PDB file of N, CA and C in Angstrom:
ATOM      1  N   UNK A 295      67.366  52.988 152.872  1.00 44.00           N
ATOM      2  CA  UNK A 295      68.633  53.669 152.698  1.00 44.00           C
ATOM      3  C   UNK A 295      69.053  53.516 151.233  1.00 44.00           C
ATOM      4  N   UNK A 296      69.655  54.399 150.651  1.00 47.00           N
ATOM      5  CA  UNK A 296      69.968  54.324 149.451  1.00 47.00           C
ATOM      6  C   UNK A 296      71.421  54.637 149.121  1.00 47.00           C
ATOM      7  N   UNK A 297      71.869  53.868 148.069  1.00 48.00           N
ATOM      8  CA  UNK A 297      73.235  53.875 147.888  1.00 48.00           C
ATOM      9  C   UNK A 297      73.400  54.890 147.276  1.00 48.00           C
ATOM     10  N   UNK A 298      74.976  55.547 147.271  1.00 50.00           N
ATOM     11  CA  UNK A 298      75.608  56.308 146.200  1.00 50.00           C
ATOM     12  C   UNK A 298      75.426  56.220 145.199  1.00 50.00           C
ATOM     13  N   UNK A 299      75.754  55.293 144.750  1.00 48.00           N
ATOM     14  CA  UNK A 299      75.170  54.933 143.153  1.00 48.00           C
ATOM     15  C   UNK A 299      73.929  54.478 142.915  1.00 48.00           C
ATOM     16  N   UNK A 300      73.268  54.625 143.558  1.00 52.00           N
ATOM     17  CA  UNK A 300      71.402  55.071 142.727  1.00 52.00           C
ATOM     18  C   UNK A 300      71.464  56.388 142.391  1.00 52.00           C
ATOM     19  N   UNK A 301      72.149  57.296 143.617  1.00 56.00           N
ATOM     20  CA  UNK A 301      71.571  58.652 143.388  1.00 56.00           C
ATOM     21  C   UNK A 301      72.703  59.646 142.549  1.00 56.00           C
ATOM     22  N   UNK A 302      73.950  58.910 142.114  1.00 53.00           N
ATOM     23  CA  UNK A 302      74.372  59.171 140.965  1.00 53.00           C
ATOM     24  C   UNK A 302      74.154  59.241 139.747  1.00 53.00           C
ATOM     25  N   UNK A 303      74.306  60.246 138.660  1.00 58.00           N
ATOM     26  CA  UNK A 303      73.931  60.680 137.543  1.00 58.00           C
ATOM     27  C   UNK A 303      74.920  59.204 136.435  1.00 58.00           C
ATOM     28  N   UNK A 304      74.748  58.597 135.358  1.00 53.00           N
ATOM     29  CA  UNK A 304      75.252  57.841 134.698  1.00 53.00           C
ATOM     30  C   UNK A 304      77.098  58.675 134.491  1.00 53.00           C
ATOM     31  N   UNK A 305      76.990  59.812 134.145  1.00 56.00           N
ATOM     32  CA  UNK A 305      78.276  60.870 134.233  1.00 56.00           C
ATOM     33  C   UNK A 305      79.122  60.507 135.317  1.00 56.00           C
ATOM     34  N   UNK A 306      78.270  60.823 136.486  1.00 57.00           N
ATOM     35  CA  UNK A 306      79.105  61.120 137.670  1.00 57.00           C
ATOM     36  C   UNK A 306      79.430  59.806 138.126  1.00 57.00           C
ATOM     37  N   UNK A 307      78.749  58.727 137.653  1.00 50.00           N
ATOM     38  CA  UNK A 307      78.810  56.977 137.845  1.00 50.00           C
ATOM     39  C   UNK A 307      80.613  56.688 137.164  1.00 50.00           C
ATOM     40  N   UNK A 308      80.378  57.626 136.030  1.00 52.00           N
ATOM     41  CA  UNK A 308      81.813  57.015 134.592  1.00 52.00           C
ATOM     42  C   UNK A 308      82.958  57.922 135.388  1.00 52.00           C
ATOM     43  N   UNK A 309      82.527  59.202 135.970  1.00 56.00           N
ATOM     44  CA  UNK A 309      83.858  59.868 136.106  1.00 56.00           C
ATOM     45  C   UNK A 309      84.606  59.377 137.691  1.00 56.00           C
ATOM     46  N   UNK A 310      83.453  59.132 138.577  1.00 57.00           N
ATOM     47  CA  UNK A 310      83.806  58.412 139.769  1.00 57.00           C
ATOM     48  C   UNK A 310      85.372  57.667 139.937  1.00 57.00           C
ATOM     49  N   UNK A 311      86.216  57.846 140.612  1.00 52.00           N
ATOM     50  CA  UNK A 311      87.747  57.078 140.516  1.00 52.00           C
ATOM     51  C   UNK A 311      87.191  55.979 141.196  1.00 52.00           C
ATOM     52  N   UNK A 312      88.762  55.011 140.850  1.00 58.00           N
ATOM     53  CA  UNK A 312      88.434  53.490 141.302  1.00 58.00           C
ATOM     54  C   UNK A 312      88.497  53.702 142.646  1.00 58.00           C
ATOM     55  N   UNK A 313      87.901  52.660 143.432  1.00 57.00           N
ATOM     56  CA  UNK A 313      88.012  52.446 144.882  1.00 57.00           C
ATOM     57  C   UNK A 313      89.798  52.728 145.396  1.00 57.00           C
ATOM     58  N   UNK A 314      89.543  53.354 146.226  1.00 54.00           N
ATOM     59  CA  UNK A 314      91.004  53.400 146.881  1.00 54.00           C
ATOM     60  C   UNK A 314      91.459  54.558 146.179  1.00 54.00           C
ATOM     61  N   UNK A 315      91.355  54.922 145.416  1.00 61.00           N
ATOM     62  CA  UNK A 315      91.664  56.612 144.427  1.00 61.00           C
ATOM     63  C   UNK A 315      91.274  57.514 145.191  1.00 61.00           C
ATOM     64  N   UNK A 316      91.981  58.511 145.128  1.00 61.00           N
ATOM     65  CA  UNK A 316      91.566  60.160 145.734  1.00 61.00           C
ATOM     66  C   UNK A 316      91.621  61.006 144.740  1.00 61.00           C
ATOM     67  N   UNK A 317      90.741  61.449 144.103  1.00 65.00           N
ATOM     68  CA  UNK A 317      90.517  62.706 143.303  1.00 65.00           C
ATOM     69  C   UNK A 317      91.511  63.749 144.104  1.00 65.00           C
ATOM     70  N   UNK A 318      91.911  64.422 143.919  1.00 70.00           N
ATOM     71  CA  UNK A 318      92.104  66.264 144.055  1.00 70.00           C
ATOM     72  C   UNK A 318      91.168  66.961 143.698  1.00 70.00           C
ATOM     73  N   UNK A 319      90.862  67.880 144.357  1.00 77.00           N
ATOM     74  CA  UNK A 319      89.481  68.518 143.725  1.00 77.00           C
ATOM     75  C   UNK A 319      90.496  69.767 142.955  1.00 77.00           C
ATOM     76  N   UNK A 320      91.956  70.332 143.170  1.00 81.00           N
ATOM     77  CA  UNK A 320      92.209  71.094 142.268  1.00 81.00           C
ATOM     78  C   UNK A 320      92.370  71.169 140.664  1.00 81.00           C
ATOM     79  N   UNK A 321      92.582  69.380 140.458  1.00 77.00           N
ATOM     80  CA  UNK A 321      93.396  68.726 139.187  1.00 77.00           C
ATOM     81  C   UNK A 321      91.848  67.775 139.069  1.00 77.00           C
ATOM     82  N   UNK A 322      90.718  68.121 138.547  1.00 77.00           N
ATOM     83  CA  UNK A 322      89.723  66.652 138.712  1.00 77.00           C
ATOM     84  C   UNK A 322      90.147  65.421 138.037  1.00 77.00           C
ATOM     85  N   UNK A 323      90.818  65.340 136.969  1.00 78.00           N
ATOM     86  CA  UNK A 323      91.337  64.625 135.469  1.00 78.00           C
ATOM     87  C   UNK A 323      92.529  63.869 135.886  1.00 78.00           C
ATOM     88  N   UNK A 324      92.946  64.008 136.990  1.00 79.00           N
ATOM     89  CA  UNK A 324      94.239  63.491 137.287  1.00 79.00           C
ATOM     90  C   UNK A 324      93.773  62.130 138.189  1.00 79.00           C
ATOM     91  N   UNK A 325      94.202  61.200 137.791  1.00 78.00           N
ATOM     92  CA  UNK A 325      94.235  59.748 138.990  1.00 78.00           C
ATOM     93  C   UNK A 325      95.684  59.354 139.284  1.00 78.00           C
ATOM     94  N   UNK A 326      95.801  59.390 140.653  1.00 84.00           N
ATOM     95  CA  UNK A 326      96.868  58.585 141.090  1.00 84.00           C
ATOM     96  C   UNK A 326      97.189  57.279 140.043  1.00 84.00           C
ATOM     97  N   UNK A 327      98.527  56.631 139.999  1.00 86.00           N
ATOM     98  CA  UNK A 327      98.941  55.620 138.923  1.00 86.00           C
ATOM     99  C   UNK A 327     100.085  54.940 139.737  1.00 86.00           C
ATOM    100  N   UNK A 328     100.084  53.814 139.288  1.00 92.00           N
ATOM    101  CA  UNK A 328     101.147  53.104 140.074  1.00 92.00           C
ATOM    102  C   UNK A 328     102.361  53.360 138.992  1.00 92.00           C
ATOM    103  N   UNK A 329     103.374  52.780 139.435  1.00 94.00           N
ATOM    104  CA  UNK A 329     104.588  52.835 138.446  1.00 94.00           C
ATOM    105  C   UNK A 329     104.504  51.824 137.569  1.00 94.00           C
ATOM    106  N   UNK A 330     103.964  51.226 137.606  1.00 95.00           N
ATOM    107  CA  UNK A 330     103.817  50.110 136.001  1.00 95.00           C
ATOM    108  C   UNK A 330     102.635  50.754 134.827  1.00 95.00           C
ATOM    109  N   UNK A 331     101.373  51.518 136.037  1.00 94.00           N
ATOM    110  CA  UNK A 331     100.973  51.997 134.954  1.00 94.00           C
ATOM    111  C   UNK A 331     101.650  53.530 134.174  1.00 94.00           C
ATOM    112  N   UNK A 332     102.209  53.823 135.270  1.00 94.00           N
ATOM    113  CA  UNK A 332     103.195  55.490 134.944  1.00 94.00           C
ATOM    114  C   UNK A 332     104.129  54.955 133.288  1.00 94.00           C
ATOM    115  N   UNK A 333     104.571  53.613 133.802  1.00 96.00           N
ATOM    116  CA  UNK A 333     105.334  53.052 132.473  1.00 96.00           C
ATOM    117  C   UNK A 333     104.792  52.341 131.459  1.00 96.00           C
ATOM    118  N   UNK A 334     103.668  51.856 131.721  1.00 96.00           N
ATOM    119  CA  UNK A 334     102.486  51.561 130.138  1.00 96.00           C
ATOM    120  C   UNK A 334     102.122  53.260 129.573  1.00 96.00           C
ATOM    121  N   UNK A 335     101.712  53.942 130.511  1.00 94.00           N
ATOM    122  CA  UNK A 335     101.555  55.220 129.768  1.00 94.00           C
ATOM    123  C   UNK A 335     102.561  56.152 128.895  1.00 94.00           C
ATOM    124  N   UNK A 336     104.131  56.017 129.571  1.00 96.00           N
ATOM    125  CA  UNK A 336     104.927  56.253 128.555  1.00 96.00           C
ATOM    126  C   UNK A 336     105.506  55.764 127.515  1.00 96.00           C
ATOM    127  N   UNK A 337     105.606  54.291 127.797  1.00 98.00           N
ATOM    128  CA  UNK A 337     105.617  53.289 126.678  1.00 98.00           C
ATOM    129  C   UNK A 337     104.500  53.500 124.997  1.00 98.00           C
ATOM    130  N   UNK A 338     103.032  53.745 125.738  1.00 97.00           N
ATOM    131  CA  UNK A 338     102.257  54.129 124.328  1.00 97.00           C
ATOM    132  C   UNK A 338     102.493  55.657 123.942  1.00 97.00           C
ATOM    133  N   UNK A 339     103.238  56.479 124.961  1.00 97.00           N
ATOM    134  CA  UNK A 339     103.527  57.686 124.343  1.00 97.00           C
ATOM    135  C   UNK A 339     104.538  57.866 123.697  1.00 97.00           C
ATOM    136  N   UNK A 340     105.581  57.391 123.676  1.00 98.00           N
ATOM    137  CA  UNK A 340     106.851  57.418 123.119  1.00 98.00           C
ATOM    138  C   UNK A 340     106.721  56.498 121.393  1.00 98.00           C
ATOM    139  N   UNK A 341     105.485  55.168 121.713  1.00 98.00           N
ATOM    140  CA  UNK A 341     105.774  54.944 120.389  1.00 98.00           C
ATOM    141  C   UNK A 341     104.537  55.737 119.595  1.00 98.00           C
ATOM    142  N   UNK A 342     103.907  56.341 119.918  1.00 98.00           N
ATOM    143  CA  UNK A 342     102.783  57.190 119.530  1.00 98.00           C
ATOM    144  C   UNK A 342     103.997  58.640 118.457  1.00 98.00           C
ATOM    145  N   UNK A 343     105.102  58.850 119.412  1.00 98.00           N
ATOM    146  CA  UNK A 343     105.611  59.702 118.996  1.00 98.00           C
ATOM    147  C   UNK A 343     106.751  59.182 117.968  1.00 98.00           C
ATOM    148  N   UNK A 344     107.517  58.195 118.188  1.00 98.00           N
ATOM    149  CA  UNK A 344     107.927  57.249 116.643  1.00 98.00           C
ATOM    150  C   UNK A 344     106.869  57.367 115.298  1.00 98.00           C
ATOM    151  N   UNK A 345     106.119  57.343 116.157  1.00 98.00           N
ATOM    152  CA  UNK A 345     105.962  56.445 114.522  1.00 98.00           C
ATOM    153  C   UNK A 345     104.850  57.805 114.116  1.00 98.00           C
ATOM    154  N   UNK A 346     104.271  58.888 115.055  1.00 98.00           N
ATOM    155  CA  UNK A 346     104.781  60.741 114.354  1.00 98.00           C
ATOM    156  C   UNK A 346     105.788  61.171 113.604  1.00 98.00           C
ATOM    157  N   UNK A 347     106.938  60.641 113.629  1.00 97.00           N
ATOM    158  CA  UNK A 347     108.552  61.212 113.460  1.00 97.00           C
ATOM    159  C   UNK A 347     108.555  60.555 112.060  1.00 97.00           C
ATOM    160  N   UNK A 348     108.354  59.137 112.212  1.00 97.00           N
ATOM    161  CA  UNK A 348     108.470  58.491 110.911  1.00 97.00           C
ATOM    162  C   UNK A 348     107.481  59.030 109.507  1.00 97.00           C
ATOM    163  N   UNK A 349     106.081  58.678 110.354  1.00 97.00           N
ATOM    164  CA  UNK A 349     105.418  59.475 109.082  1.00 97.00           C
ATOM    165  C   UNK A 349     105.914  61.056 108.638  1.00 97.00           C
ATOM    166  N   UNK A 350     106.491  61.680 109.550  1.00 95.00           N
ATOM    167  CA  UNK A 350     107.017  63.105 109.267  1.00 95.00           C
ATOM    168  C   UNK A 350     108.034  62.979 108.217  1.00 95.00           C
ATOM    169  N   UNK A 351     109.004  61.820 108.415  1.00 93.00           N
ATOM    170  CA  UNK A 351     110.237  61.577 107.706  1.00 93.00           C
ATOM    171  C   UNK A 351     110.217  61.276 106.508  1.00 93.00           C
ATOM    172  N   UNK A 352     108.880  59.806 106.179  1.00 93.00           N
ATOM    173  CA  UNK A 352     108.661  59.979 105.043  1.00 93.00           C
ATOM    174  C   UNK A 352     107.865  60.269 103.983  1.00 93.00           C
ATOM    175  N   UNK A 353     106.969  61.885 104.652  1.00 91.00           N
ATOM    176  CA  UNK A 353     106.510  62.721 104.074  1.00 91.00           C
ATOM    177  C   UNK A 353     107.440  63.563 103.328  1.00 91.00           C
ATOM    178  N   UNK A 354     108.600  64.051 104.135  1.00 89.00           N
ATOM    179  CA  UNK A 354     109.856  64.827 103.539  1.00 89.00           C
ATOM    180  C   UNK A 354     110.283  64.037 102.800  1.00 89.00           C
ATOM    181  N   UNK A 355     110.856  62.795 102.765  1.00 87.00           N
ATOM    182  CA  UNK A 355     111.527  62.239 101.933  1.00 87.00           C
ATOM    183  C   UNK A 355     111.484  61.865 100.442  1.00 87.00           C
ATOM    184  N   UNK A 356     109.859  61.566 100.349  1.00 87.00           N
ATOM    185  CA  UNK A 356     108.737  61.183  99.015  1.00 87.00           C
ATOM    186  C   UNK A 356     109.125  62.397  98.172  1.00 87.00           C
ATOM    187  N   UNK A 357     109.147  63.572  98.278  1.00 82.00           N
ATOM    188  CA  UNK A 357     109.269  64.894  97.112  1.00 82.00           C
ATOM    189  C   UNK A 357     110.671  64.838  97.152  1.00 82.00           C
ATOM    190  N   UNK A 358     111.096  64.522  97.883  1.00 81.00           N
ATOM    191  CA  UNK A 358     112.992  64.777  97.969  1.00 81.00           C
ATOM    192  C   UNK A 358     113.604  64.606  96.425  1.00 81.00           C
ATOM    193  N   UNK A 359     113.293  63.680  95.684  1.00 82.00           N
ATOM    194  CA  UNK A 359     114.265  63.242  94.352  1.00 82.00           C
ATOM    195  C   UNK A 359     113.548  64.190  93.800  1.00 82.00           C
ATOM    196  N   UNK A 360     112.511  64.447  93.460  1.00 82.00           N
ATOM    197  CA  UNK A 360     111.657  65.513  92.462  1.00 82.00           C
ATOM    198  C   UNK A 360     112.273  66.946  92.801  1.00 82.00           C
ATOM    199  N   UNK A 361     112.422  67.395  93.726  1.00 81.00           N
ATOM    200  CA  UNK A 361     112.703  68.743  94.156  1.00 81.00           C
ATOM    201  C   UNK A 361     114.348  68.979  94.388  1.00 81.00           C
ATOM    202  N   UNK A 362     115.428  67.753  94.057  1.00 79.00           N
ATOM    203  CA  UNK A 362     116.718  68.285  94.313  1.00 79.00           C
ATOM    204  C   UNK A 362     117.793  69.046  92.907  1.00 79.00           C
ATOM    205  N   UNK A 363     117.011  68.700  92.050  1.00 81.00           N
ATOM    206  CA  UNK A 363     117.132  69.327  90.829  1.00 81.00           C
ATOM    207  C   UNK A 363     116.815  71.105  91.154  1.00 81.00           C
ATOM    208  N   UNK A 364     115.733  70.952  91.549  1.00 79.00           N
ATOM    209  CA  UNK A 364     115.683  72.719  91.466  1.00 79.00           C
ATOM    210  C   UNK A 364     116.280  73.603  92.584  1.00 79.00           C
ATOM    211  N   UNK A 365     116.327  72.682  93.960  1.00 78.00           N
ATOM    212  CA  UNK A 365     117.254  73.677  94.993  1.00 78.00           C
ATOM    213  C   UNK A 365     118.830  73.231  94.500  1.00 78.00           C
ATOM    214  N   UNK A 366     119.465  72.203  94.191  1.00 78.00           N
ATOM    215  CA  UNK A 366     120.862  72.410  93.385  1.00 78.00           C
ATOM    216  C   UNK A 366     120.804  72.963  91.906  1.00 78.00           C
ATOM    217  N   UNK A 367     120.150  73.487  91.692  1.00 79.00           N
ATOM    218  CA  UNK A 367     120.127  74.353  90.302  1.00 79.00           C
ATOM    219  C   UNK A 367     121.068  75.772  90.580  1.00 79.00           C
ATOM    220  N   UNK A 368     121.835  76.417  89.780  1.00 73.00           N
ATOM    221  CA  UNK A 368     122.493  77.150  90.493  1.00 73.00           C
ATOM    222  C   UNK A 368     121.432  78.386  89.951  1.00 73.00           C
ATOM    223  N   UNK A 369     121.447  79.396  91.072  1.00 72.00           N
ATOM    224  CA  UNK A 369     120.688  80.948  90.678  1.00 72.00           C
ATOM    225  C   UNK A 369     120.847  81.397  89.017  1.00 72.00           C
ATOM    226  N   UNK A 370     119.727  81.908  88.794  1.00 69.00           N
ATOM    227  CA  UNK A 370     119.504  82.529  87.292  1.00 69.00           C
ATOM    228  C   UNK A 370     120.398  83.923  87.636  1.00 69.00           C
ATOM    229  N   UNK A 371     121.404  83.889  86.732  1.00 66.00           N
ATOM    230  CA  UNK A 371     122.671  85.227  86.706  1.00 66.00           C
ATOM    231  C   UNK A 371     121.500  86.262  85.976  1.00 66.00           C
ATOM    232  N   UNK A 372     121.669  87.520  86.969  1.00 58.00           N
ATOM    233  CA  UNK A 372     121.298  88.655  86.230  1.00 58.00           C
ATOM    234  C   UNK A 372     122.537  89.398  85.904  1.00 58.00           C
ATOM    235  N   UNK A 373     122.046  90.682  85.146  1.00 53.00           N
ATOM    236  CA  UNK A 373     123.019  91.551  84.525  1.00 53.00           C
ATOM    237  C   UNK A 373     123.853  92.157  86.139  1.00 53.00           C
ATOM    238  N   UNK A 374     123.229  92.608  87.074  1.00 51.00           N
ATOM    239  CA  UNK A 374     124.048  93.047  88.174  1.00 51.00           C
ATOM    240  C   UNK A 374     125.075  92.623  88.594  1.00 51.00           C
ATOM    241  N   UNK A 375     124.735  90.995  88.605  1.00 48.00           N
ATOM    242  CA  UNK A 375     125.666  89.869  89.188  1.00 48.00           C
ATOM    243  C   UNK A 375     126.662  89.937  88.117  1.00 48.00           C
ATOM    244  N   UNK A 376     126.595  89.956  86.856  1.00 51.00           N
ATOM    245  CA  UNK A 376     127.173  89.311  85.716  1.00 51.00           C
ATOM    246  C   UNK A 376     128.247  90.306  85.577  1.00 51.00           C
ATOM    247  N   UNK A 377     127.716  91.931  86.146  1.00 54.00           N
ATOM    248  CA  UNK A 377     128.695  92.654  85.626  1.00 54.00           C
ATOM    249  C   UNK A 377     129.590  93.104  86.975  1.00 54.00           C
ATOM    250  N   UNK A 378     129.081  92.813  88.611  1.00 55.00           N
ATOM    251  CA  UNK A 378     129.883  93.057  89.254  1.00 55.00           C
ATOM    252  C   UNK A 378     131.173  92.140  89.316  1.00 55.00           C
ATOM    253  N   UNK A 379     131.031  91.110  89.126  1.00 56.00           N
ATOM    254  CA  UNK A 379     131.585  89.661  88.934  1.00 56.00           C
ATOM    255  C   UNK A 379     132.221  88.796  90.567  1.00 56.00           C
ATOM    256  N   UNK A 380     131.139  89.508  91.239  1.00 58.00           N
ATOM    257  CA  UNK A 380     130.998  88.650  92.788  1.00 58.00           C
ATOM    258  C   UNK A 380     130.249  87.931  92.466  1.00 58.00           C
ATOM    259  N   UNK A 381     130.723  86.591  93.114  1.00 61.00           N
ATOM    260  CA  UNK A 381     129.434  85.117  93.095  1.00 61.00           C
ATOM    261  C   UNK A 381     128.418  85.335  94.084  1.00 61.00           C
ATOM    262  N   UNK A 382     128.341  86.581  95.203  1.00 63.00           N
ATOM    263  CA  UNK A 382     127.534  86.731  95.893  1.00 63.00           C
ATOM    264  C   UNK A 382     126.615  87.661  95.777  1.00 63.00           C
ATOM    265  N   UNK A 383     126.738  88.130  93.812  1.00 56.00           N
ATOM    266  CA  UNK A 383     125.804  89.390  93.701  1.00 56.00           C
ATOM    267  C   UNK A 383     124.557  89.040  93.889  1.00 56.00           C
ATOM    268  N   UNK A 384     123.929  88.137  93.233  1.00 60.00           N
ATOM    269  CA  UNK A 384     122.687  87.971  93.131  1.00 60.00           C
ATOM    270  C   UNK A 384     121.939  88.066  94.848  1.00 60.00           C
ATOM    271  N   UNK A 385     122.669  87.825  95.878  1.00 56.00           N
ATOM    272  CA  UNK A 385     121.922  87.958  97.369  1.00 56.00           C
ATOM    273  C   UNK A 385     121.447  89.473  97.724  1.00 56.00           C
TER     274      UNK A 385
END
């Protein structure tokens, strides 16, 4: 007699769920989880997503002093603007 796992492929050995697990055959990728692991999994997702946010933050922040000179620079006056004498010609 031969076991399951002889006549399993090394693949089908790794993807196999733990004992007591039920696959779905609609969702294969999905394993049942207890609630401690439901909350280790959001725990590394949430700081996965910190510390996304942070490097985002101080990517923006690093050019910030270099670049506030030229967006508070006020618009180059053309003749249109200059001669309608609205501060909103130049738009």
């Amino acid at each position: 007699m031969t076991l399951a796992s002889e006549t399993e492929s090394p693949e089908q050995a790794a993807a196999a769920p733990e004992p007591g697990r039920v696959r779905d055959p609609e969702f294969p990728y999905e394993v049942e989880m207890t609630l401690m692991e439901h909350l280790e999994e959001l725990r590394s997702r949430l700081l996965a997503s910190v510390i996304a946010v942070a490097i985002c933050i101080i990517a923006c922040f690093v050019p910030a002093p270099r670049s506030w000179p030229t967006i508070a620079r006020e618009p180059a006056t053309s003749s249109a603007s200059s001669s309608s004498g609205k501060p909103t010609g130049w738009f």
